[in-house]
CSV table of C-alpha atoms and ligand atoms in Angstrom, one decimal:
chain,number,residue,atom,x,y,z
A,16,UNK,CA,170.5,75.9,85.2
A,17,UNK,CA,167.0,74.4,85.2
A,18,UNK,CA,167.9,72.0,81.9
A,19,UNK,CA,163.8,71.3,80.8
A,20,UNK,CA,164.0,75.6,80.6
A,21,UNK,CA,166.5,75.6,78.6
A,22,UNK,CA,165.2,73.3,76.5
A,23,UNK,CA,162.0,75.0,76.1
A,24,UNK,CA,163.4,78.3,75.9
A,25,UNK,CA,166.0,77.7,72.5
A,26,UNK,CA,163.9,75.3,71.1
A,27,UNK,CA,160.4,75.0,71.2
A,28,UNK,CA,157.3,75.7,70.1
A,29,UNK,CA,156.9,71.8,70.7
A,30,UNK,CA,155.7,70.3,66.8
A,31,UNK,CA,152.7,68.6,66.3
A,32,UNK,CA,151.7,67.6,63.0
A,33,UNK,CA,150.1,64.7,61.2
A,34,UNK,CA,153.2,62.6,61.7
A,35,UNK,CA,154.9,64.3,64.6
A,36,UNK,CA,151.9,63.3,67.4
A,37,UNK,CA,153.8,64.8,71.1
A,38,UNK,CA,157.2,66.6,70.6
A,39,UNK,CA,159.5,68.3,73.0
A,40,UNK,CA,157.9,68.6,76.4
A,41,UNK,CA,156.8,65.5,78.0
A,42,UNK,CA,158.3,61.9,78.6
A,43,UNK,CA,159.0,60.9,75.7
A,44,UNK,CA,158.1,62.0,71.9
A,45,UNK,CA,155.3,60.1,69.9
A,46,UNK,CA,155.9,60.0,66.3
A,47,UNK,CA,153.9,58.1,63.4
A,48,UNK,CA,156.0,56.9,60.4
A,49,UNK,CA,154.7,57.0,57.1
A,50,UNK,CA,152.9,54.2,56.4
A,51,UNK,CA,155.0,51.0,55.2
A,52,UNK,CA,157.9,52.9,55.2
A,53,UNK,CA,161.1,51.7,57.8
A,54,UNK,CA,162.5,53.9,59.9
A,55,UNK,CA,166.4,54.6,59.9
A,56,UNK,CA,167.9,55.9,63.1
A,57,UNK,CA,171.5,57.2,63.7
A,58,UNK,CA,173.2,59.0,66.8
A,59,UNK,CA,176.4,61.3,66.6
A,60,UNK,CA,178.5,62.6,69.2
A,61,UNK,CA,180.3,66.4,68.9
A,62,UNK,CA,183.1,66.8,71.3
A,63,UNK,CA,184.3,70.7,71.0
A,64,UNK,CA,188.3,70.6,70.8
A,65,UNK,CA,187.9,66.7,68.9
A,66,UNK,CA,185.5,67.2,66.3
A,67,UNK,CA,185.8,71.3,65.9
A,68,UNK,CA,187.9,73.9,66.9
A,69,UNK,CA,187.2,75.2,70.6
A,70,UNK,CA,186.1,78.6,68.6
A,71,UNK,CA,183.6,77.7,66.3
A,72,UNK,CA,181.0,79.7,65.8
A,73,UNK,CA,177.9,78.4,68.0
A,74,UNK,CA,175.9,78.8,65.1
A,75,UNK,CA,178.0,76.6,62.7
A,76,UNK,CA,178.0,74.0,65.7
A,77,UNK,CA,174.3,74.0,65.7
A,78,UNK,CA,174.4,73.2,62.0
A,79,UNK,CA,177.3,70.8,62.5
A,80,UNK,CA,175.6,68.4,64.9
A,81,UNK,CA,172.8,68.4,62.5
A,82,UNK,CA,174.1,68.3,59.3
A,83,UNK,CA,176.7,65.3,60.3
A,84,UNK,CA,173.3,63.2,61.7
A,85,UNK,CA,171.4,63.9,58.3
A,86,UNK,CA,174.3,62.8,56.5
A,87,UNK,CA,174.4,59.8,57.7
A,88,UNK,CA,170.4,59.2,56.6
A,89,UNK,CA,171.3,60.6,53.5
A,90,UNK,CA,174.0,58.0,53.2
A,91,UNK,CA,171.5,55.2,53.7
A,92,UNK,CA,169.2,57.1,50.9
A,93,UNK,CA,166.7,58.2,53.8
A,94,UNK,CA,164.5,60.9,54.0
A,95,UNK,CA,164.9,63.3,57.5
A,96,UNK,CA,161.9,64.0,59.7
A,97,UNK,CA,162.7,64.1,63.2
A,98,UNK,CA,165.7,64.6,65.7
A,99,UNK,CA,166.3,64.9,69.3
A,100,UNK,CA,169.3,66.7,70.9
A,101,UNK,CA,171.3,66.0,74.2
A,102,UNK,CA,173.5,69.2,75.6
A,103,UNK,CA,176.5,68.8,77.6
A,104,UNK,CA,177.2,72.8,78.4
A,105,UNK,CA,180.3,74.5,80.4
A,106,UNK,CA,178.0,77.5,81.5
A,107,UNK,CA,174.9,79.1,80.9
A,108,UNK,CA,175.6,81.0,78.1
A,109,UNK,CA,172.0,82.6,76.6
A,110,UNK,CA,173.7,84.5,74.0
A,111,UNK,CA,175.5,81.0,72.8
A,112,UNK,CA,172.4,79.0,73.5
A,113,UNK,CA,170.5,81.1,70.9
A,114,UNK,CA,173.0,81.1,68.1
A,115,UNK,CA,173.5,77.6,68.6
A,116,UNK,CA,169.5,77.0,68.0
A,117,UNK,CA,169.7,79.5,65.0
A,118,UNK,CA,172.2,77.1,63.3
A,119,UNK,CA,170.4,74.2,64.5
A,120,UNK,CA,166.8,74.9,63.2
A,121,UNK,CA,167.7,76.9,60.3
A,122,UNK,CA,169.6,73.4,59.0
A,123,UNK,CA,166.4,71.5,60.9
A,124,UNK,CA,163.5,73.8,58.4
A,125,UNK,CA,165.3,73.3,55.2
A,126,UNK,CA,164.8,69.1,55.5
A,127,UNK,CA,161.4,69.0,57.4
A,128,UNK,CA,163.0,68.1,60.5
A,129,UNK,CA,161.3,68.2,63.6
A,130,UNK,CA,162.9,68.5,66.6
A,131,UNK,CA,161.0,66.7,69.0
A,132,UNK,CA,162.9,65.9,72.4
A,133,UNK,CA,166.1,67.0,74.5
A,134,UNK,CA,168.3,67.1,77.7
A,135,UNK,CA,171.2,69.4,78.7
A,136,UNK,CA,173.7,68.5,81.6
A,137,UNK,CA,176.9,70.7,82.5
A,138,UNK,CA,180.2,69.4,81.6
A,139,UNK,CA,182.7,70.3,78.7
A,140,UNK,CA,180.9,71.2,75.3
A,141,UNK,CA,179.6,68.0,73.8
A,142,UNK,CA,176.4,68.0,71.6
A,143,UNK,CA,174.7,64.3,71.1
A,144,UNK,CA,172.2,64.5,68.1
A,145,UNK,CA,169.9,61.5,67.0
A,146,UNK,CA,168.2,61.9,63.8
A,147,UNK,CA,165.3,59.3,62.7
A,148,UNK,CA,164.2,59.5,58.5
A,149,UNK,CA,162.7,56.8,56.6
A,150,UNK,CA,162.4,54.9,53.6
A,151,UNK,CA,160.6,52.3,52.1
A,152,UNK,CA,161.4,48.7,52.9
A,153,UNK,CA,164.9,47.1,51.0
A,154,UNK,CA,165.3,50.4,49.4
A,155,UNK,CA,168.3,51.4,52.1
A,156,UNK,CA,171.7,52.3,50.7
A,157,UNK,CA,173.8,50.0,52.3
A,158,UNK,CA,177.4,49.5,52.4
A,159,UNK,CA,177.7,45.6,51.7
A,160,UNK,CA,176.4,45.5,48.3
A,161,UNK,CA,179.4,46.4,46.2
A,162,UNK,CA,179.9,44.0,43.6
A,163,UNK,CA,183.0,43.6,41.3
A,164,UNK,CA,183.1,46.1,37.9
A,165,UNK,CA,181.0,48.6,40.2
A,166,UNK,CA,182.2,51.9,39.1
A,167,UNK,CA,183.2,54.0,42.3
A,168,UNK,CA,181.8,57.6,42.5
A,169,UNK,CA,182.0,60.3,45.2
A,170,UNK,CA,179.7,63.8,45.2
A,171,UNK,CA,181.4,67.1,45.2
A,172,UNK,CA,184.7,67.3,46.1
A,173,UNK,CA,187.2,66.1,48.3
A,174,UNK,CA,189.6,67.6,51.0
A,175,UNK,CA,188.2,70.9,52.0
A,176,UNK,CA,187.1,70.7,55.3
A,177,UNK,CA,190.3,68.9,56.3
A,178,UNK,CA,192.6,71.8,54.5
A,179,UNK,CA,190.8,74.3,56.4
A,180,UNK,CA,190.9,73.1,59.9
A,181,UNK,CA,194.6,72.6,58.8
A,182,UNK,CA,194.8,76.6,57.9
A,183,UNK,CA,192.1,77.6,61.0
A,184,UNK,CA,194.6,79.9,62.7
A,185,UNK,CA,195.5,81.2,59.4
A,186,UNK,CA,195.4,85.1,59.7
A,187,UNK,CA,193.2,85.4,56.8
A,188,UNK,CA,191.5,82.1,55.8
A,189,UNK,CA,189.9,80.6,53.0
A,190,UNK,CA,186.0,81.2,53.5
A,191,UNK,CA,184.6,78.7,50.7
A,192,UNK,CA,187.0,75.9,52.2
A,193,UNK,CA,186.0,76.9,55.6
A,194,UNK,CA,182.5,76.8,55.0
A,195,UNK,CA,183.1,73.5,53.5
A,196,UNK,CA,184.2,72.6,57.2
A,197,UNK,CA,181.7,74.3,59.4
A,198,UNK,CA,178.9,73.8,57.4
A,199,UNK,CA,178.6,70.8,55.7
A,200,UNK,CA,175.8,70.0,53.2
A,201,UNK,CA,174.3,66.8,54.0
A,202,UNK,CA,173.1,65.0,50.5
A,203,UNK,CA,170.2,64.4,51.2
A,204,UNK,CA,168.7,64.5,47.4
A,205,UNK,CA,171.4,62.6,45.9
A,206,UNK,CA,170.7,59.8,48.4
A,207,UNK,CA,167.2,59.6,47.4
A,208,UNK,CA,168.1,59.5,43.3
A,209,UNK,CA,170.6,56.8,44.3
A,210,UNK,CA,167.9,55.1,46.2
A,211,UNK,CA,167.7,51.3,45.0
A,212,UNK,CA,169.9,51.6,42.0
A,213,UNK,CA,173.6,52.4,43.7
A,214,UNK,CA,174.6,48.9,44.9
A,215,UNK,CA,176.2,50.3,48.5
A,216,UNK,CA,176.7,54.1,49.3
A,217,UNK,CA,178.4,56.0,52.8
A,218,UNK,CA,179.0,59.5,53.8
A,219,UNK,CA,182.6,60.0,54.1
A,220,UNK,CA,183.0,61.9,57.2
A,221,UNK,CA,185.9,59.9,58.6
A,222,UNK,CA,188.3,60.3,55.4
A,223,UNK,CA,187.7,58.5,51.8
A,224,UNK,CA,190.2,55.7,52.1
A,225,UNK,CA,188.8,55.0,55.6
A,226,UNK,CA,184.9,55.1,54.9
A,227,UNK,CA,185.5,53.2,51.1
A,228,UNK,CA,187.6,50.2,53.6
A,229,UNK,CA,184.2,50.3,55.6
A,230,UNK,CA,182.4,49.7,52.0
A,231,UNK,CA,185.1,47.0,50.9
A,232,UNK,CA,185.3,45.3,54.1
A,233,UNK,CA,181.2,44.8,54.4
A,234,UNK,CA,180.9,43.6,50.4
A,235,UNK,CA,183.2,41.2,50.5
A,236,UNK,CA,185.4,43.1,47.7
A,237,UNK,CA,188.7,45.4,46.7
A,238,UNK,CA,189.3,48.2,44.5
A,239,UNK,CA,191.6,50.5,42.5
A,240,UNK,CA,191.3,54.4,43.1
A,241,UNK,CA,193.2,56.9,40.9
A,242,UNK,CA,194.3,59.6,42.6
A,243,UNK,CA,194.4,61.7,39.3
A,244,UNK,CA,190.7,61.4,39.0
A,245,UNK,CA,189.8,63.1,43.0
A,246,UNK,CA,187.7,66.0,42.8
A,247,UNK,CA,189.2,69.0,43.8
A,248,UNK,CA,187.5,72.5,44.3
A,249,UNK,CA,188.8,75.7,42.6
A,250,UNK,CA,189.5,76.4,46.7
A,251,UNK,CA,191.5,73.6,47.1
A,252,UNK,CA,193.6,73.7,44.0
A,253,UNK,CA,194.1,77.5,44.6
A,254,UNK,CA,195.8,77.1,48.4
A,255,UNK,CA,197.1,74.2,47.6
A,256,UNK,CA,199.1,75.5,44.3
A,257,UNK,CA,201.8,73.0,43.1
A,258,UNK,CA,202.4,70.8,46.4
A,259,UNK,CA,201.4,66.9,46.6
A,260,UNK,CA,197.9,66.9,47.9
A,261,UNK,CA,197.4,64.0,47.6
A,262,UNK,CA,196.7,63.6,51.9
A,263,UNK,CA,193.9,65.6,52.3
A,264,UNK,CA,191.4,64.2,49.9
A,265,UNK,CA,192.5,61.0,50.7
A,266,UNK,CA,192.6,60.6,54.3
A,267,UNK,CA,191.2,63.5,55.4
A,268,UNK,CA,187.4,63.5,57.6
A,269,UNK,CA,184.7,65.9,57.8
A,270,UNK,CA,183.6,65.9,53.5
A,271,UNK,CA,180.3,64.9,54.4
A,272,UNK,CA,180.2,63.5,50.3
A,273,UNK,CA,178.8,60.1,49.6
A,274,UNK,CA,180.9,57.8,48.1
A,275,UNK,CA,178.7,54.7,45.8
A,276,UNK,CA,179.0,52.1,43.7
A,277,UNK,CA,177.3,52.0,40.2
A,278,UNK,CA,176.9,48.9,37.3
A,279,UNK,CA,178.0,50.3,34.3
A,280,UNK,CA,174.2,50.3,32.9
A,281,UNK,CA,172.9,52.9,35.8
A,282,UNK,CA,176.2,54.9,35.1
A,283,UNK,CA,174.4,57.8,32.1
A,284,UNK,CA,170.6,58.1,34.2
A,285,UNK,CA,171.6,58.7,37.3
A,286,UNK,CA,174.8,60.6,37.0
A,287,UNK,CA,172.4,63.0,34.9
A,288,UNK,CA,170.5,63.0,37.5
A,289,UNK,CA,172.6,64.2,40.1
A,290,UNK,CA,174.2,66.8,38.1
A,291,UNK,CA,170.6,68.1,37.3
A,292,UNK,CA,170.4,68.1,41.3
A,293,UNK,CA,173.6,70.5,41.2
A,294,UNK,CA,175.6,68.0,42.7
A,295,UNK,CA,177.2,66.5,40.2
A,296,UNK,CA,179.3,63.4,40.8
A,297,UNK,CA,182.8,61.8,39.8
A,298,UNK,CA,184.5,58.5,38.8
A,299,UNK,CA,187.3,57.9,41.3
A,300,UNK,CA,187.8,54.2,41.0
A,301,UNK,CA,186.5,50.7,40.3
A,302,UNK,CA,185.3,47.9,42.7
A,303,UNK,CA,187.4,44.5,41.9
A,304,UNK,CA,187.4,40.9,43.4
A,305,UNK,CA,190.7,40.8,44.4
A,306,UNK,CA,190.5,42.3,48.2
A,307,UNK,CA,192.7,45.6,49.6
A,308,UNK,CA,192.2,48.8,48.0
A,309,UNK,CA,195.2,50.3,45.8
A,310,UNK,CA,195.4,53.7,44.9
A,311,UNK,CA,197.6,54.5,41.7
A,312,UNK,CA,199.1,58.0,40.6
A,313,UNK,CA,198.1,60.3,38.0
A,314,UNK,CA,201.1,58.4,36.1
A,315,UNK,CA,199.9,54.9,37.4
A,316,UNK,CA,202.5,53.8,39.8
A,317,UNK,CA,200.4,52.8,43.6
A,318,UNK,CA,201.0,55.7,46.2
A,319,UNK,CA,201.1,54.7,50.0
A,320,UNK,CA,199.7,56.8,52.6
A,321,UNK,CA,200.9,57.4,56.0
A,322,UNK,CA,198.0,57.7,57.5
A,323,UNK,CA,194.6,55.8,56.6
A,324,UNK,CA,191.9,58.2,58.4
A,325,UNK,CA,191.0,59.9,61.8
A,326,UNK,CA,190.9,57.3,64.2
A,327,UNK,CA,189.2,58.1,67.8
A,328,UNK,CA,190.7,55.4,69.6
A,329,UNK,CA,193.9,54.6,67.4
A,330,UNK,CA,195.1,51.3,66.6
B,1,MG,MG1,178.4,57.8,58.2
């Protein structure tokens, strides 16, 4: 398996364009930012068997390892223009290779992403993407600026992905909930209307109580969530029926919704906004001095969880 090949093969024509100078094919990529705009940069790691199901499609894998990288830039209210892509593959599979691109670039077109470097090695499945977006200077959509009386809001809705890697050797799954799993919609417009007015924003990819600590720990703050108030999809409610369910959109990963923190002032504009966008978002909570999070019951008495997220390495 000649790896520069297979590279060139799945996922070339190399770009160029006014802002994408050299892409795939020699050393290194040359790009050229926008001018006065800063550049954000983050990396993700897919390990097949940890963070999907050994059987996924190839082609919801290709959009996986995309979408979960332009989450994260949409998190930080940045807007996606380049990637590269590092393949660990069992075999040479051509069949794989080219569904796996298919998902991949199909995910990379709709943003204006350009894919502009790579390397495969053989080894279990693993798929490295970097993505690199911008945005202009102190505009970024940190987590640290959460202040006290900050509304807490989340996009879409919660717990989907998780119930359906719970029911993925069900006979005859859910395909809305699955979807919600294996192809994720990175929110990338709502990160840009929440540019400079949310005061701290994250994707929640590893579970909301988790990625909201993340939020409360960098700001310096607590906060109340009612449970009551989670946003649950028709999907959801419908497998779900009468049981507690209170688990799922709590603690469990892979929502790929951003979760931010409004003044009461910005609360009207820019959840108009968003629901204009068609992704409309929802009150869950409210940011508070005091620190800890506490999460209260439809009839107001504090639930506990069990477990607070998807941790890699444990405690
Ligand atoms: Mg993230």
């Amino acid at each position: 398996m000649k790896e520069f090949n297979l590279i060139q093969r799945h996922f070339t024509p190399p770009t160029t364009s006014a802002d994408t100078l050299l892409g795939v094919g020699d050393d290194a990529a040359i790009i050229q930012p926008p001018p006065h705009q800063t550049l954000a940069i983050c990396v993700d790691t897919l390990v097949a068997g940890v963070h999907f199901p050994e059987d996924t499609h190839p082609r919801d894998i290709g959009h996986k390892a995309l979408a979960v990288n332009l989450s994260d830039l949409a998190a930080m209210a940045a807007t996606p223009r380049w990637a590269t892509l590092a393949l660990t593959l069992p075999e040479h599979d051509d069949t794989w290779l080219t569904a796996f691109a298919e998902g991949f670039h199909a995910l990379a077109r709709e943003h204006g992403v350009d894919l502009v470097g790579g390397d495969t090695t053989r080894g279990p499945l693993t798929i490295t993407v970097q993505a690199l977006g911008y945005l202009p200077p102190g505009q970024a959509l940190r987590r640290d600026g959460a202040q006290p009386g900050d509304h807490i809001l989340v996009t879409g809705t919660l717990g989907d992905a998780a119930l359906a890697l719970e029911q993925w050797d069900h006979p005859h799954p859910d395909s809305t909930l699955r979807a919600r799993l294996t192809r994720p919609t990175p929110r990338i417009a709502a990160g840009h209307i929440l540019r400079g007015r949310a005061h701290a924003g994250i994707d929640i990819s590893d579970g909301l109580v988790q990625d909201l600590g993340h939020v409360l720990k960098a700001s310096g703050v607590g906060a109340t969530l009612q449970a009551g108030a989670l946003p649950l999809s028709d999907a959801f409610r419908g497998a779900m029926g009468d049981t507690t369910h209170w688990r799922l959109p709590l603690a469990g990963g892979d929502d790929y919704e951003l979760l931010f923190t409004l003044a009461e002032a910005d609360m009207e504009p820019i959840c108009q906004q968003l629901a204009e966008q068609g992704c409309p978002a929802t009150v869950i909570g409210r940011i508070e001095a005091e620190p800890g999070l506490r999460i209260l019951g439809p009839d107001g008495a504090p639930l506990t969880l069990e477990q607070g997220g998807y941790s890699h390495f444990g405690d």
